[in-house]
Amino acid sequence: MVIDVHGPSCERNRSRDAGGVILGIESTAHTFSIGWVNGLGEPGKSHSAFVRPLEGGIHPREAADHHSENAGSILKKMLSEENISLKDIRAVAFSQGPGLGPCLRVGASVARSLSTKLDVPLVGVNHCVAHIEVGRERCGCDDPVLLYASGGNTQVIARLDGRYRVLGETLDIGIGNMLDKFAREQGIPFPGGPKIEKLALEWLESNPNASLKGLELPYAVQGMDLAFSGILNAALNLVANGKPLAAVCWSLQEHVFAACVEVAERAMAHAGKSELLLGGGVACNERLRSMCSIMAESRDSTSHVPIKPLCIDNGSMIATLGRLQLLWGEETKLSASGVRQDLRTDETEILWH
Ligand code: AMP
Ligand code: MG
């Protein structure tokens, strides 16, 4: 594999004006969101509706129904609150994959209708790549290793030879799904990640000398890959065996975040990169952020993370990538706009800087 030694330089993207407003529609899983960027790629606010199952996980068809029920009102609210008139819209970008088929199809249909009605280009984008590009554009890093930690995905990614390559990833469930499942078993509603973070912090505050003794969990690293379902079961067993819930939340975070950071560090070393970027909803977690900073600092590198509304799934990140594709002449014909449930990060050719 040839490494692009010059690296990209997204400064050049930032200074180019695509003109007008680019809308971005996100609907890969539990979130339906419409956001936007201006011609220079500066994001506006995303307007979103979230599926919050009362029990169990997300049912794809029920989530799709939720998205279609909310799409019209979200679009109206977004346009009026962001002061965007239809004639300002220069293009419509949408998450083409990966994700849950029924959910993806709702976003794609809304995007196709808007682009046809307004007679503006349609741009299908890769959701995982959008997490990277919004981070690069907003954090000012150029050529990072991305630790993408979200509900359904956990991947360590770097740009090598014109594509974002997955250097390591989960072999079973996403880290966020694991946290949500653990939380659900304890009666904590979706999304469980923020509540686990809160409990872990409370445990540490009341036990400043907290030790992992008696709270050990399996370690998730397998070569460059990760696995979380064994840890989930072990953590559930600790609670079932009487360990305090807050203590287990703390131990769970320490184990799984350390595993992710270890793989990210090895990826930085192998790929010769000196920037780390965090993305995905789990990147909202302060403990994960701090572990990443410590690791990056220890190897004279930098750690970056976008503001929280740009970490979770959002329409503005889709618009961010849509703008880049547009600047590089990539539009999506209606006939090629079918959704791609299993689209891989490295299937998308990266033409922009
Ligand atoms: P996403 O799939 O990228 O929209 O992210 C949603 C996931 O992020 C869910 O699994 C949440 O539980 C998780 N999440 C959100 N905030 C936090 C947090 N502060 N700590 C850990 N996980 C979080
Ligand atoms: Mg995501």
Coordinates of C-alpha atoms and ligand atoms in Angstrom, one line a residue:
M1 CA 0.0 0.0 0.0
V2 CA 1.4 3.4 -1.0
I3 CA 1.1 6.0 1.8
D4 CA 0.1 9.5 0.7
V5 CA 3.2 11.1 2.3
H6 CA 2.2 14.6 1.6
G7 CA -1.1 14.1 3.4
P8 CA -4.2 16.0 2.6
S9 CA -4.6 19.7 3.3
C10 CA -8.1 20.6 4.1
E11 CA -7.2 24.3 4.3
R12 CA -7.8 24.3 0.5
N13 CA -11.3 23.0 1.0
R14 CA -12.1 25.7 3.5
S15 CA -11.2 28.5 1.2
R16 CA -13.4 27.3 -1.7
D17 CA -17.0 28.6 -2.0
A18 CA -19.5 26.1 -3.2
G19 CA -22.1 28.9 -3.2
G20 CA -25.5 28.8 -1.5
V21 CA -26.7 26.4 1.2
I22 CA -26.1 22.7 1.2
L23 CA -28.7 20.7 3.1
G24 CA -27.7 17.4 4.8
I25 CA -30.2 14.7 5.7
E26 CA -29.2 12.0 8.2
S27 CA -31.3 8.9 8.8
T28 CA -29.0 5.9 9.3
A29 CA -30.5 4.7 12.6
H30 CA -32.2 6.3 15.6
T31 CA -31.8 9.9 14.5
F32 CA -33.6 11.8 11.8
S33 CA -31.8 15.1 11.3
I34 CA -31.6 17.9 8.8
G35 CA -28.7 20.3 9.0
W36 CA -26.8 22.6 6.6
V37 CA -23.5 24.3 5.7
N38 CA -22.9 27.5 3.8
G39 CA -20.7 27.6 0.7
L40 CA -17.6 27.8 2.8
G41 CA -18.5 24.7 4.8
E42 CA -19.5 26.6 8.0
P43 CA -22.2 24.5 9.7
G44 CA -25.6 25.8 10.9
K45 CA -27.7 24.1 13.5
S46 CA -29.0 20.6 12.8
H47 CA -32.7 20.0 13.7
S48 CA -33.3 16.4 14.8
A49 CA -35.8 13.9 16.2
F50 CA -34.5 10.8 18.1
V51 CA -36.1 7.4 18.4
R52 CA -36.3 6.5 22.1
P53 CA -37.6 3.0 22.4
L54 CA -39.4 2.4 25.8
E55 CA -38.1 -1.1 25.9
G56 CA -35.7 -3.2 23.8
G57 CA -33.5 -2.0 21.1
I58 CA -34.3 0.0 17.9
H59 CA -36.7 -1.7 15.6
P60 CA -35.7 -0.7 12.0
R61 CA -39.3 -0.4 10.7
E62 CA -40.6 1.4 13.7
A63 CA -37.6 3.8 13.5
A64 CA -38.4 4.4 9.8
D65 CA -42.0 5.2 10.7
H66 CA -40.8 7.7 13.2
H67 CA -38.5 9.3 10.6
S68 CA -41.3 9.6 8.0
E69 CA -43.7 11.0 10.7
N70 CA -41.1 13.7 11.7
A71 CA -39.5 14.5 8.4
G72 CA -41.9 17.2 7.2
S73 CA -42.1 19.1 10.5
I74 CA -38.3 19.0 11.0
L75 CA -37.7 20.4 7.5
K76 CA -40.2 23.2 8.1
K77 CA -38.7 24.1 11.5
M78 CA -35.1 23.9 10.2
L79 CA -35.8 26.2 7.3
S80 CA -37.8 28.8 9.4
E81 CA -35.5 28.8 12.4
E82 CA -32.3 28.9 10.3
N83 CA -33.8 31.6 8.0
I84 CA -33.2 29.6 4.9
S85 CA -35.4 30.1 1.9
L86 CA -35.8 27.3 -0.7
K87 CA -34.2 29.4 -3.4
D88 CA -30.9 29.5 -1.3
I89 CA -30.5 25.8 -1.5
R90 CA -27.7 24.8 -3.8
A91 CA -27.7 21.0 -3.2
V92 CA -29.2 18.3 -1.1
A93 CA -26.9 15.7 0.5
F94 CA -28.1 12.5 2.3
S95 CA -26.6 9.5 4.1
Q96 CA -26.6 6.8 1.5
G97 CA -25.2 4.2 3.9
P98 CA -24.2 2.3 6.0
G99 CA -27.2 2.0 8.2
L100 CA -30.6 0.4 8.7
G101 CA -32.3 -0.1 5.3
P102 CA -35.8 1.2 6.2
C103 CA -34.4 4.2 7.9
L104 CA -31.9 5.1 5.2
R105 CA -34.8 4.9 2.6
V106 CA -36.8 7.6 4.4
G107 CA -33.8 10.1 4.3
A108 CA -33.1 9.2 0.7
S109 CA -36.7 9.7 -0.4
V110 CA -36.9 13.1 1.3
A111 CA -33.6 14.1 -0.4
R112 CA -34.7 12.9 -3.8
S113 CA -38.0 14.8 -3.6
L114 CA -36.3 18.0 -2.5
S115 CA -33.6 17.8 -5.1
T116 CA -36.1 17.1 -7.9
K117 CA -38.5 19.8 -6.8
L118 CA -35.8 22.5 -6.4
D119 CA -33.9 21.2 -9.4
V120 CA -30.6 21.1 -7.5
P121 CA -27.9 18.4 -7.3
L122 CA -28.4 15.3 -5.1
V123 CA -25.3 14.1 -3.3
G124 CA -25.3 10.6 -1.6
V125 CA -22.6 10.4 1.1
N126 CA -20.9 7.8 3.2
H127 CA -22.0 8.3 6.8
C128 CA -18.7 7.1 8.4
V129 CA -16.7 9.4 6.1
A130 CA -19.0 12.3 7.1
H131 CA -17.9 11.8 10.8
I132 CA -14.3 12.2 9.7
E133 CA -14.7 15.2 7.4
V134 CA -16.8 17.2 9.9
G135 CA -14.0 16.7 12.4
R136 CA -11.3 17.6 10.0
E137 CA -13.1 20.8 8.8
R138 CA -14.2 21.9 12.3
C139 CA -11.1 21.0 14.4
G140 CA -8.5 22.1 11.9
C141 CA -6.7 18.8 11.8
D142 CA -5.6 17.6 8.4
D143 CA -4.6 14.0 8.3
P144 CA -5.8 12.3 11.5
V145 CA -6.4 8.8 12.7
L146 CA -10.1 8.8 13.5
L147 CA -11.4 6.9 16.5
Y148 CA -15.1 6.5 15.4
A149 CA -17.0 5.4 18.5
S150 CA -20.8 5.5 18.0
G151 CA -23.9 3.4 18.7
G152 CA -23.6 0.9 15.8
N153 CA -19.9 1.5 14.7
T154 CA -16.5 1.3 16.3
Q155 CA -13.7 1.8 13.9
V156 CA -10.2 3.1 13.8
I157 CA -9.6 4.8 10.4
A158 CA -6.8 6.5 8.6
R159 CA -6.4 8.0 5.1
L160 CA -4.0 6.0 3.1
D161 CA -3.6 6.0 -0.7
G162 CA -6.8 8.0 -1.5
R163 CA -9.2 6.2 0.8
Y164 CA -10.1 6.0 4.4
R165 CA -8.9 2.6 5.5
V166 CA -10.3 0.7 8.4
L167 CA -7.3 -0.3 10.4
G168 CA -9.2 -1.9 13.3
E169 CA -12.9 -2.3 14.2
T170 CA -15.3 -4.1 16.4
L171 CA -15.8 -7.7 15.6
D172 CA -19.3 -7.8 17.1
I173 CA -21.4 -4.9 18.4
G174 CA -20.6 -1.1 18.4
I175 CA -19.3 0.3 21.7
G176 CA -22.4 2.6 22.1
N177 CA -24.8 -0.3 21.6
M178 CA -22.9 -2.2 24.2
L179 CA -23.2 0.7 26.7
D180 CA -26.9 1.1 25.8
K181 CA -27.6 -2.6 26.3
F182 CA -25.8 -2.7 29.7
A183 CA -27.8 0.4 30.7
R184 CA -31.1 -1.1 29.5
E185 CA -30.6 -4.2 31.6
Q186 CA -30.2 -1.9 34.7
G187 CA -33.5 -0.1 33.8
I188 CA -31.7 3.0 32.3
P189 CA -33.5 4.2 29.2
F190 CA -31.8 4.8 25.8
P191 CA -29.3 6.4 25.3
G192 CA -27.4 4.7 28.2
G193 CA -24.0 6.1 27.6
P194 CA -24.4 9.5 29.2
K195 CA -26.0 8.0 32.4
I196 CA -23.1 5.4 32.6
E197 CA -20.7 8.3 32.4
K198 CA -22.5 10.1 35.2
L199 CA -22.6 7.1 37.5
A200 CA -18.9 6.4 36.8
L201 CA -18.0 9.9 37.8
E202 CA -20.1 9.7 40.9
W203 CA -18.2 6.5 41.9
L204 CA -14.9 8.1 41.4
E205 CA -15.9 11.2 43.3
S206 CA -17.0 9.2 46.3
N207 CA -14.0 6.8 46.0
P208 CA -11.0 8.9 44.9
N209 CA -8.7 5.8 45.4
A210 CA -11.0 3.5 43.5
S211 CA -9.3 0.3 42.4
L212 CA -10.3 -2.2 39.6
K213 CA -9.6 -5.1 42.0
G214 CA -12.7 -7.2 42.1
L215 CA -14.1 -5.2 39.1
E216 CA -11.9 -6.8 36.4
L217 CA -13.5 -7.4 33.0
P218 CA -12.1 -9.1 29.9
Y219 CA -10.0 -6.9 27.7
A220 CA -11.4 -6.2 24.3
V221 CA -8.4 -6.0 22.0
Q222 CA -7.8 -8.7 19.5
G223 CA -4.9 -7.7 17.3
M224 CA -6.1 -4.4 15.8
D225 CA -9.7 -5.3 16.3
L226 CA -12.1 -5.0 19.3
A227 CA -15.0 -7.0 20.7
F228 CA -17.5 -5.9 23.3
S229 CA -20.2 -8.6 23.8
G230 CA -18.0 -10.7 26.2
I231 CA -17.4 -7.6 28.3
L232 CA -21.1 -6.8 28.3
N233 CA -21.9 -10.2 29.8
A234 CA -19.1 -10.0 32.3
A235 CA -20.2 -6.5 33.4
L236 CA -23.8 -7.7 33.8
N237 CA -22.5 -10.6 35.9
L238 CA -20.6 -8.2 38.2
V239 CA -23.8 -6.4 38.9
A240 CA -25.8 -9.6 39.3
N241 CA -23.1 -10.7 41.9
G242 CA -23.7 -7.6 44.0
K243 CA -21.1 -5.1 42.8
P244 CA -22.4 -1.6 43.0
L245 CA -23.8 -0.4 39.7
A246 CA -21.7 2.9 39.7
A247 CA -18.5 0.9 40.3
V248 CA -19.3 -1.4 37.4
C249 CA -20.0 1.6 35.2
W250 CA -16.6 3.0 36.1
S251 CA -14.8 -0.3 35.4
L252 CA -16.7 -0.7 32.1
Q253 CA -15.6 2.7 30.9
E254 CA -12.0 2.2 32.0
H255 CA -11.8 -1.2 30.2
V256 CA -13.5 -0.4 26.9
F257 CA -12.1 3.1 26.4
A258 CA -8.5 1.9 27.2
A259 CA -9.0 -0.8 24.5
C260 CA -10.1 1.7 21.9
V261 CA -7.3 4.1 22.7
E262 CA -4.8 1.3 22.5
V263 CA -5.9 0.4 19.0
A264 CA -5.9 4.0 18.0
E265 CA -2.4 4.5 19.3
R266 CA -1.1 1.5 17.4
A267 CA -2.8 2.8 14.2
M268 CA -1.1 6.2 14.7
A269 CA 2.3 4.5 15.0
H270 CA 1.8 2.2 12.0
A271 CA 0.3 4.8 9.7
G272 CA 2.8 7.5 10.8
K273 CA 0.1 10.0 11.8
S274 CA 0.4 12.6 14.5
E275 CA -3.2 13.7 14.9
L276 CA -6.0 11.8 16.6
L277 CA -9.6 12.7 15.9
L278 CA -12.6 11.5 17.9
G279 CA -16.1 11.1 16.3
G280 CA -19.4 9.4 17.0
G281 CA -21.8 9.8 19.9
V282 CA -19.5 8.1 22.4
A283 CA -17.0 10.8 21.7
C284 CA -19.2 13.0 23.9
N285 CA -17.7 11.1 26.9
E286 CA -15.3 13.2 28.9
R287 CA -13.3 10.2 30.2
L288 CA -12.7 9.0 26.6
R289 CA -11.7 12.5 25.6
S290 CA -9.2 12.7 28.4
M291 CA -7.7 9.3 27.7
C292 CA -7.2 10.3 24.0
S293 CA -5.5 13.6 25.0
I294 CA -3.2 11.8 27.4
M295 CA -2.2 9.2 24.8
A296 CA -1.7 11.9 22.1
E297 CA 0.4 14.0 24.4
S298 CA 2.6 11.1 25.3
R299 CA 3.6 10.7 21.7
D300 CA 4.0 14.4 20.8
S301 CA 0.7 14.3 18.9
T302 CA -2.5 16.2 19.1
S303 CA -6.1 15.0 20.0
H304 CA -9.1 16.7 18.5
V305 CA -12.8 16.4 19.0
P306 CA -15.7 18.4 17.5
I307 CA -18.4 20.1 19.6
K308 CA -20.9 17.5 21.0
P309 CA -23.8 18.3 18.5
L310 CA -21.3 17.4 15.7
C311 CA -20.2 14.2 17.4
I312 CA -23.6 12.5 17.5
D313 CA -25.3 11.7 14.2
N314 CA -26.4 15.0 12.7
G315 CA -27.5 16.5 9.4
S316 CA -24.7 19.2 9.3
M317 CA -22.0 16.6 9.0
I318 CA -23.8 15.1 6.0
A319 CA -23.9 18.6 4.4
T320 CA -20.2 19.0 5.2
L321 CA -19.3 16.0 3.2
G322 CA -21.9 16.8 0.5
R323 CA -20.2 20.1 0.0
L324 CA -16.8 18.5 -0.5
Q325 CA -18.1 16.0 -3.0
L326 CA -19.9 18.8 -4.9
L327 CA -16.7 20.9 -5.0
W328 CA -15.0 17.9 -6.5
G329 CA -17.7 17.4 -9.1
E330 CA -19.4 14.4 -7.5
E331 CA -23.2 14.4 -7.8
T332 CA -25.5 11.4 -7.5
K333 CA -27.8 10.6 -10.3
L334 CA -31.3 9.5 -9.3
S335 CA -30.6 6.1 -10.8
A336 CA -27.6 5.7 -8.6
S337 CA -29.2 7.0 -5.4
G338 CA -30.3 3.7 -3.9
V339 CA -29.3 3.2 -0.3
R340 CA -26.3 1.0 0.7
Q341 CA -27.0 -0.6 4.0
D342 CA -23.5 -2.2 4.1
L343 CA -21.5 0.5 2.5
R344 CA -17.9 0.3 3.9
T345 CA -15.8 3.2 4.9
D346 CA -13.1 2.3 2.4
E347 CA -15.4 1.9 -0.6
T348 CA -15.6 5.7 -1.0
E349 CA -12.9 7.2 -3.1
I350 CA -11.6 10.4 -1.5
L351 CA -10.9 13.0 -4.1
W352 CA -10.8 16.1 -1.9
H353 CA -8.0 17.4 0.2
Ligands
AMP1 P1 -24.4 8.0 17.4 O1 -24.7 6.6 17.0 O2 -23.1 8.5 16.9 O3 -25.5 9.0 17.2 O4 -24.2 8.0 19.0 C1 -25.2 7.5 19.9 C2 -24.5 6.6 20.9 O5 -23.6 7.5 21.7 C3 -25.4 6.0 21.9 O6 -25.0 4.6 22.0 C4 -25.1 6.7 23.2 O7 -25.3 5.9 24.4 C5 -23.7 7.1 23.1 N1 -23.3 8.3 23.9 C6 -23.8 9.5 23.8 N2 -23.3 10.3 24.8 C7 -22.4 9.5 25.5 C8 -21.6 9.7 26.6 N3 -21.5 10.9 27.2 N4 -20.8 8.7 27.0 C9 -20.9 7.5 26.4 N5 -21.7 7.2 25.3 C10 -22.4 8.2 24.9
MG2 MG -22.7 7.8 13.4

